[in-house]
Tab-separated table of C-alpha atoms in Angstrom:
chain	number	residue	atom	x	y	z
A	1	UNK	CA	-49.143	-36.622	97.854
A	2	UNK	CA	-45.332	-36.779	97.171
A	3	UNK	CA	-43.946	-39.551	96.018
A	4	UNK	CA	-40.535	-40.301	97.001
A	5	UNK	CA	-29.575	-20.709	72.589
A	6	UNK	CA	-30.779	-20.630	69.153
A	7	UNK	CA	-29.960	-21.561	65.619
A	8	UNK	CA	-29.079	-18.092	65.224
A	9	UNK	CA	-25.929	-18.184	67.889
A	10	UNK	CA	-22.902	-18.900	65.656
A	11	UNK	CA	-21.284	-22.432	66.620
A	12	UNK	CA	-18.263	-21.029	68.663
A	13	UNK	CA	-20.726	-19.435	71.283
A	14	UNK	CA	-23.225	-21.991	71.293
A	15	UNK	CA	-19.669	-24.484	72.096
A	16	UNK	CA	-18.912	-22.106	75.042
A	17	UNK	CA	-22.577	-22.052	76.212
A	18	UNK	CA	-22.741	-26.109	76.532
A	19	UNK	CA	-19.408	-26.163	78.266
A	20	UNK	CA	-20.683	-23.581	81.042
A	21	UNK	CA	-23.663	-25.566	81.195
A	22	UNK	CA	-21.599	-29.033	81.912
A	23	UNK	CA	-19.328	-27.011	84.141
A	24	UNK	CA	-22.437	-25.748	86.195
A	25	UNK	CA	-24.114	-28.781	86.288
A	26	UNK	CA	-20.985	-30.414	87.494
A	27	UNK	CA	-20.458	-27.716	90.214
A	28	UNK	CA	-24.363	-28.078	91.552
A	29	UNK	CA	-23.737	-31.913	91.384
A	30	UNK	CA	-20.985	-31.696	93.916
A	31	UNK	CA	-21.029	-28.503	95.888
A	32	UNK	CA	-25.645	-27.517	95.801
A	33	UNK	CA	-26.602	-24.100	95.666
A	34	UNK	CA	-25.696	-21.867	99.529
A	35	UNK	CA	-27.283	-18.876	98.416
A	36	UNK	CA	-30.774	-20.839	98.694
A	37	UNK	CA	-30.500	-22.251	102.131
A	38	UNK	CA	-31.296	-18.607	103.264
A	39	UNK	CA	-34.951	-18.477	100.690
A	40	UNK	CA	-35.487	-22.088	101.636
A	41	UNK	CA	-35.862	-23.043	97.909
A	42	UNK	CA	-34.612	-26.445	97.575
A	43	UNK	CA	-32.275	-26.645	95.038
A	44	UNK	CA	-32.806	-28.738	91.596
A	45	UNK	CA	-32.911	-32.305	91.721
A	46	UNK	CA	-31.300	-32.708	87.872
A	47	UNK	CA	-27.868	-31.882	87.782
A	48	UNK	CA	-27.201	-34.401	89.844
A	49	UNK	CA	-29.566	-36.664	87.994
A	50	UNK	CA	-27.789	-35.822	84.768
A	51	UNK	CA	-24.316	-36.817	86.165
A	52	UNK	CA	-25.522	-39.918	87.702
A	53	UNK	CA	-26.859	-41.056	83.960
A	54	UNK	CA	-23.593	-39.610	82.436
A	55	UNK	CA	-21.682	-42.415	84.681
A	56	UNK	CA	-23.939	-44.756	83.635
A	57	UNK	CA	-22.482	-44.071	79.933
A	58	UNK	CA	-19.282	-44.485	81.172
A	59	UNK	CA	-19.232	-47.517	83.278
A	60	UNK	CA	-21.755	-49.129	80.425
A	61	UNK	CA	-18.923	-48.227	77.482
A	62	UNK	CA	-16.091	-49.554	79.864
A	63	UNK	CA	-18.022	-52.671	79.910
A	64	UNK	CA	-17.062	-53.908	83.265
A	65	UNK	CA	-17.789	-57.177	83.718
A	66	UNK	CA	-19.107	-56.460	88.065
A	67	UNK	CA	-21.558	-53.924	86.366
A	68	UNK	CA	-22.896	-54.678	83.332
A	69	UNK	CA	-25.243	-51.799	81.843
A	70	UNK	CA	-25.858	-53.669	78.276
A	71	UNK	CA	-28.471	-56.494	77.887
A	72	UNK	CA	-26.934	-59.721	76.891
A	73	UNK	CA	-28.054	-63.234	77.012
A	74	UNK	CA	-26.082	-63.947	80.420
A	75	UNK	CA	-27.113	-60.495	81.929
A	76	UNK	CA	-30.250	-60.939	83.500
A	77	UNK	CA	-32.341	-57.239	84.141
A	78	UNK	CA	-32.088	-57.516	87.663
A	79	UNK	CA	-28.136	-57.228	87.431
A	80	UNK	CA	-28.220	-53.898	85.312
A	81	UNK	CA	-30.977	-52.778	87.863
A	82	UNK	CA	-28.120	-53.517	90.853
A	83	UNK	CA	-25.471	-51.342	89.310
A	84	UNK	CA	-27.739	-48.589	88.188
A	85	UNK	CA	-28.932	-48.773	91.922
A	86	UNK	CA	-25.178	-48.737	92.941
A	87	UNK	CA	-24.480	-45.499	90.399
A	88	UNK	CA	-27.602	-43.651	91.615
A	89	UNK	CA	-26.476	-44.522	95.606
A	90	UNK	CA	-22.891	-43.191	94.551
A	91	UNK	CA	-24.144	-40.124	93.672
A	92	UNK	CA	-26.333	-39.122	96.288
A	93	UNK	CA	-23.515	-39.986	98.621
A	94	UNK	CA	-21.269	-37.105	97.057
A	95	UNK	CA	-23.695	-35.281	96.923
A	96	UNK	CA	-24.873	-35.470	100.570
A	97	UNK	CA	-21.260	-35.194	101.649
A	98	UNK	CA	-20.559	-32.131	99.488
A	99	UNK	CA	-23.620	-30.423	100.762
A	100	UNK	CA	-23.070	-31.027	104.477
A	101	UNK	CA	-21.927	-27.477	104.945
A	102	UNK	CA	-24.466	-25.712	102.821
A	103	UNK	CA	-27.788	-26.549	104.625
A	104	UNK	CA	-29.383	-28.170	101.403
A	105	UNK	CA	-28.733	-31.995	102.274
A	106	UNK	CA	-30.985	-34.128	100.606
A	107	UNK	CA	-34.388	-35.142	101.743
A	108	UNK	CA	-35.139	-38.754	101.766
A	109	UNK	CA	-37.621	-38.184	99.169
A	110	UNK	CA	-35.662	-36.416	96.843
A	111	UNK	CA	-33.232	-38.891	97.205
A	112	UNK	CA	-35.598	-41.432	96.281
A	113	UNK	CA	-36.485	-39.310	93.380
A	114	UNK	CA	-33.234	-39.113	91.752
A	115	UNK	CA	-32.680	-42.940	92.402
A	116	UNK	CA	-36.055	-43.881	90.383
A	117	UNK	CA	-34.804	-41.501	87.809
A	118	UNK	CA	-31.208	-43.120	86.829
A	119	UNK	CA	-32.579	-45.799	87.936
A	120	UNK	CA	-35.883	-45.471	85.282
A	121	UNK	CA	-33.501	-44.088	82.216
A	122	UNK	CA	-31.182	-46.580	82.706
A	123	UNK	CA	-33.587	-49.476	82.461
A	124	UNK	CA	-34.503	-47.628	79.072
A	125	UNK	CA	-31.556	-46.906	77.999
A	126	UNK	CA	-32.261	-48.743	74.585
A	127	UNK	CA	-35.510	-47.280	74.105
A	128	UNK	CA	-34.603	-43.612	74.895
A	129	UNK	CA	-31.672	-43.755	72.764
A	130	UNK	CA	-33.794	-45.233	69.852
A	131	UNK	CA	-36.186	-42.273	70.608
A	132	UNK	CA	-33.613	-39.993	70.420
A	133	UNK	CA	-32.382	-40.843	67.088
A	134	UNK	CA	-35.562	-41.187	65.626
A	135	UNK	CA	-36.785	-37.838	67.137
A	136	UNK	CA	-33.232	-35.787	65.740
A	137	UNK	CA	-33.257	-37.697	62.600
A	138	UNK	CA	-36.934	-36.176	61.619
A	139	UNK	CA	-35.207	-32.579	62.084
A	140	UNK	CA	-33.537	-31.886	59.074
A	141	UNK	CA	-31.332	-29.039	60.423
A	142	UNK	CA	-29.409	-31.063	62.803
A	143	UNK	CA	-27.934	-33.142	59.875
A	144	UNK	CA	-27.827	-30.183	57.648
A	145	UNK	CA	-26.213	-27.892	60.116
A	146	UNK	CA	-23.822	-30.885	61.709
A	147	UNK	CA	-25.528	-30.596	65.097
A	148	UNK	CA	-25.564	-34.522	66.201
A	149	UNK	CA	-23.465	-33.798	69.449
A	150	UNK	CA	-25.436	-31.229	70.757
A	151	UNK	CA	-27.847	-34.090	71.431
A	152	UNK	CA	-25.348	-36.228	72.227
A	153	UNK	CA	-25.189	-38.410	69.104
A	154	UNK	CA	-22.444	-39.091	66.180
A	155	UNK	CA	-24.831	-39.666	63.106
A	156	UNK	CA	-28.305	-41.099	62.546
A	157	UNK	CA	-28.894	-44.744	63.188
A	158	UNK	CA	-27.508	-45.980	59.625
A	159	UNK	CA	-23.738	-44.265	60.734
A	160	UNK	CA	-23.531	-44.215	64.475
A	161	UNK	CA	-22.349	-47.533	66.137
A	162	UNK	CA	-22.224	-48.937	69.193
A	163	UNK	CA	-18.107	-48.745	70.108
A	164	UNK	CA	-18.002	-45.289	67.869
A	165	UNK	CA	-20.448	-43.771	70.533
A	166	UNK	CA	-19.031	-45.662	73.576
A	167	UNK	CA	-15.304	-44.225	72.284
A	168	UNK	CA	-16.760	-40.893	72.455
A	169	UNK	CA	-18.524	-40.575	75.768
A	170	UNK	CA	-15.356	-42.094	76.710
A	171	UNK	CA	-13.584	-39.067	75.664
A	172	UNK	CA	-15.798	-36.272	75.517
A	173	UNK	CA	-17.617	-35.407	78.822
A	174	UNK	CA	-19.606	-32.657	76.926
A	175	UNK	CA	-20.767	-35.662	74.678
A	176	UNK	CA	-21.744	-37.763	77.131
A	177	UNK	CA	-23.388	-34.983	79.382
A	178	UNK	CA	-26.005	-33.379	76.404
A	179	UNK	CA	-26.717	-37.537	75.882
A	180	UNK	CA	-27.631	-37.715	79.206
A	181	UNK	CA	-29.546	-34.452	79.499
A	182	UNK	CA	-31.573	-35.244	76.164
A	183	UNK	CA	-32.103	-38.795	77.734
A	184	UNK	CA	-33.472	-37.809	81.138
A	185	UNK	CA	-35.646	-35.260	79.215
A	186	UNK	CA	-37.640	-37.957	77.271
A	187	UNK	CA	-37.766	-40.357	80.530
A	188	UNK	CA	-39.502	-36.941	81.946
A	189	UNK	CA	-41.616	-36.546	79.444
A	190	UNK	CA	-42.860	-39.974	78.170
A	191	UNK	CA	-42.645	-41.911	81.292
A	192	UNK	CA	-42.187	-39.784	84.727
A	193	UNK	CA	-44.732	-36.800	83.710
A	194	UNK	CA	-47.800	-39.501	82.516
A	195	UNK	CA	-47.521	-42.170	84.866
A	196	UNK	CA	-47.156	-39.073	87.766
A	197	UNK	CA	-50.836	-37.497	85.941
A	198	UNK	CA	-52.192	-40.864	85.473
A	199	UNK	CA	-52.127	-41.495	89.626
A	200	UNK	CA	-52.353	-38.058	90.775
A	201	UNK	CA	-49.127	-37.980	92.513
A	202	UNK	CA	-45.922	-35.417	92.391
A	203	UNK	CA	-42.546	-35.738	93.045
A	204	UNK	CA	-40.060	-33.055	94.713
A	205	UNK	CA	-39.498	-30.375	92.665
A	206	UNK	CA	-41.559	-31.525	89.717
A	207	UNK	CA	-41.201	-33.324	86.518
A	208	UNK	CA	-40.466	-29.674	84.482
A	209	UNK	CA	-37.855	-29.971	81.994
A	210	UNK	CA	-35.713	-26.624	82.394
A	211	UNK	CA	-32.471	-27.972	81.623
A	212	UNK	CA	-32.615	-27.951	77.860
A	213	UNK	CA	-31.875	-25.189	75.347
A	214	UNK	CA	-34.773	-23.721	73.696
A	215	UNK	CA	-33.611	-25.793	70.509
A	216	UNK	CA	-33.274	-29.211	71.688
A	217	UNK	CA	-36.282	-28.626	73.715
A	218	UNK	CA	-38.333	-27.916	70.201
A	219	UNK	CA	-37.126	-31.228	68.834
A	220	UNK	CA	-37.404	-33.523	71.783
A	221	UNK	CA	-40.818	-32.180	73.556
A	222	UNK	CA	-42.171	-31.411	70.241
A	223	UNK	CA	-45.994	-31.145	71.847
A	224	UNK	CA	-45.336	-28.566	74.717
């Protein structure tokens, strides 16, 4: 039943492999994938996922007061649920419009998918980001080697604040997409995956985690 490189690649090439992985990501986002309308392979759900969550980062550091991201004492859940449902409708639309030519519009169920998904990591976003720290800062080559941003972070949680990180994403779209792509990994892998198991359902396309590097895959699904 459905329901809805290495270590060993020197820094300067491992820089030019994340930015042709944003770039792709970017161009799958808007534009899908024509060569697979002809195999009937439907292409992957994530890129557009990972954009969708990389908003999120945005609109949550602009701190715009119509869609507030951050929990505060006069921000109830339900209105952080309405704008992540309003970022994750956003990008299906430009998606669906981008792909009308292509043959690979959206389903409705892999629509729905992506929706539960920003939807799901946004919800989180306090937890996931907490996991993320805690999961980098138990790896003791990312501090020794300087490799924070390839994970999307400044520091560990004793030197990365709140308006340092928001400044960044702010700034650096490479920043904010490896935050979002190590973000939607652990929603995959300690919420979507389990909860799927647990009540012997699927979702379109699968809950496989094929996005990440071999390295920040290591670190962040440390039990596959």
């Amino acid at each position: 039943m459905v329901v809805s490189f290495s270590l060993c690649i020197p820094p300067s090439k491992m820089d030019c492999y994340r930015h042709y992985r944003s770039q792709q990501l970017v161009l799958f986002a808007q534009k899908g994938d024509p060569l697979r309308e002809a195999t009937g392979i439907r292409p992957s759900l994530h890129p557009v996922t990972i954009n969708a969550i990389a908003e999120a980062l945005k609109v949550r550091a602009k701190k715009l007061e119509d869609m507030p991201l951050r929990p505060r004492e006069d921000v109830a859940p339900l209105q952080i649920a309405m704008s992540a449902g309003r970022i994750a409708t956003e990008a299906i639309q430009k998606r669906q419009e981008a792909s009308s030519k292509d043959g690979m519009k959206l389903l409705d169920t892999e629509e729905q998918t992506i929706a539960g998904r920003v939807m799901g990591v946004v919800m989180r976003l306090d937890n996931l980001e907490s996991l993320l720290q805690a999961k980098c800062a138990s790896v003791s080559w990312i501090s020794k080697y300087g490799e924070w941003g390839t994970f999307g972070l400044l520091g560990d949680k004793d030197t990365e604040t709140t308006m340092d990180v928001d400044d960044r994403i702010l700034s650096d779209p490479l920043f904010s997409m490896s935050r979002s792509e190590c973000l939607l990994a652990l929603f995959l892998h300690t919420v979507e995956k389990p909860t799927l198991e647990q009540i012997g359902e699927t979702v379109p396309g699968g809950s496989a985690i094929d996005f990440l590097d071999a390295d920040r895959k290591e670190v962040l699904i440390d039990d596959e």
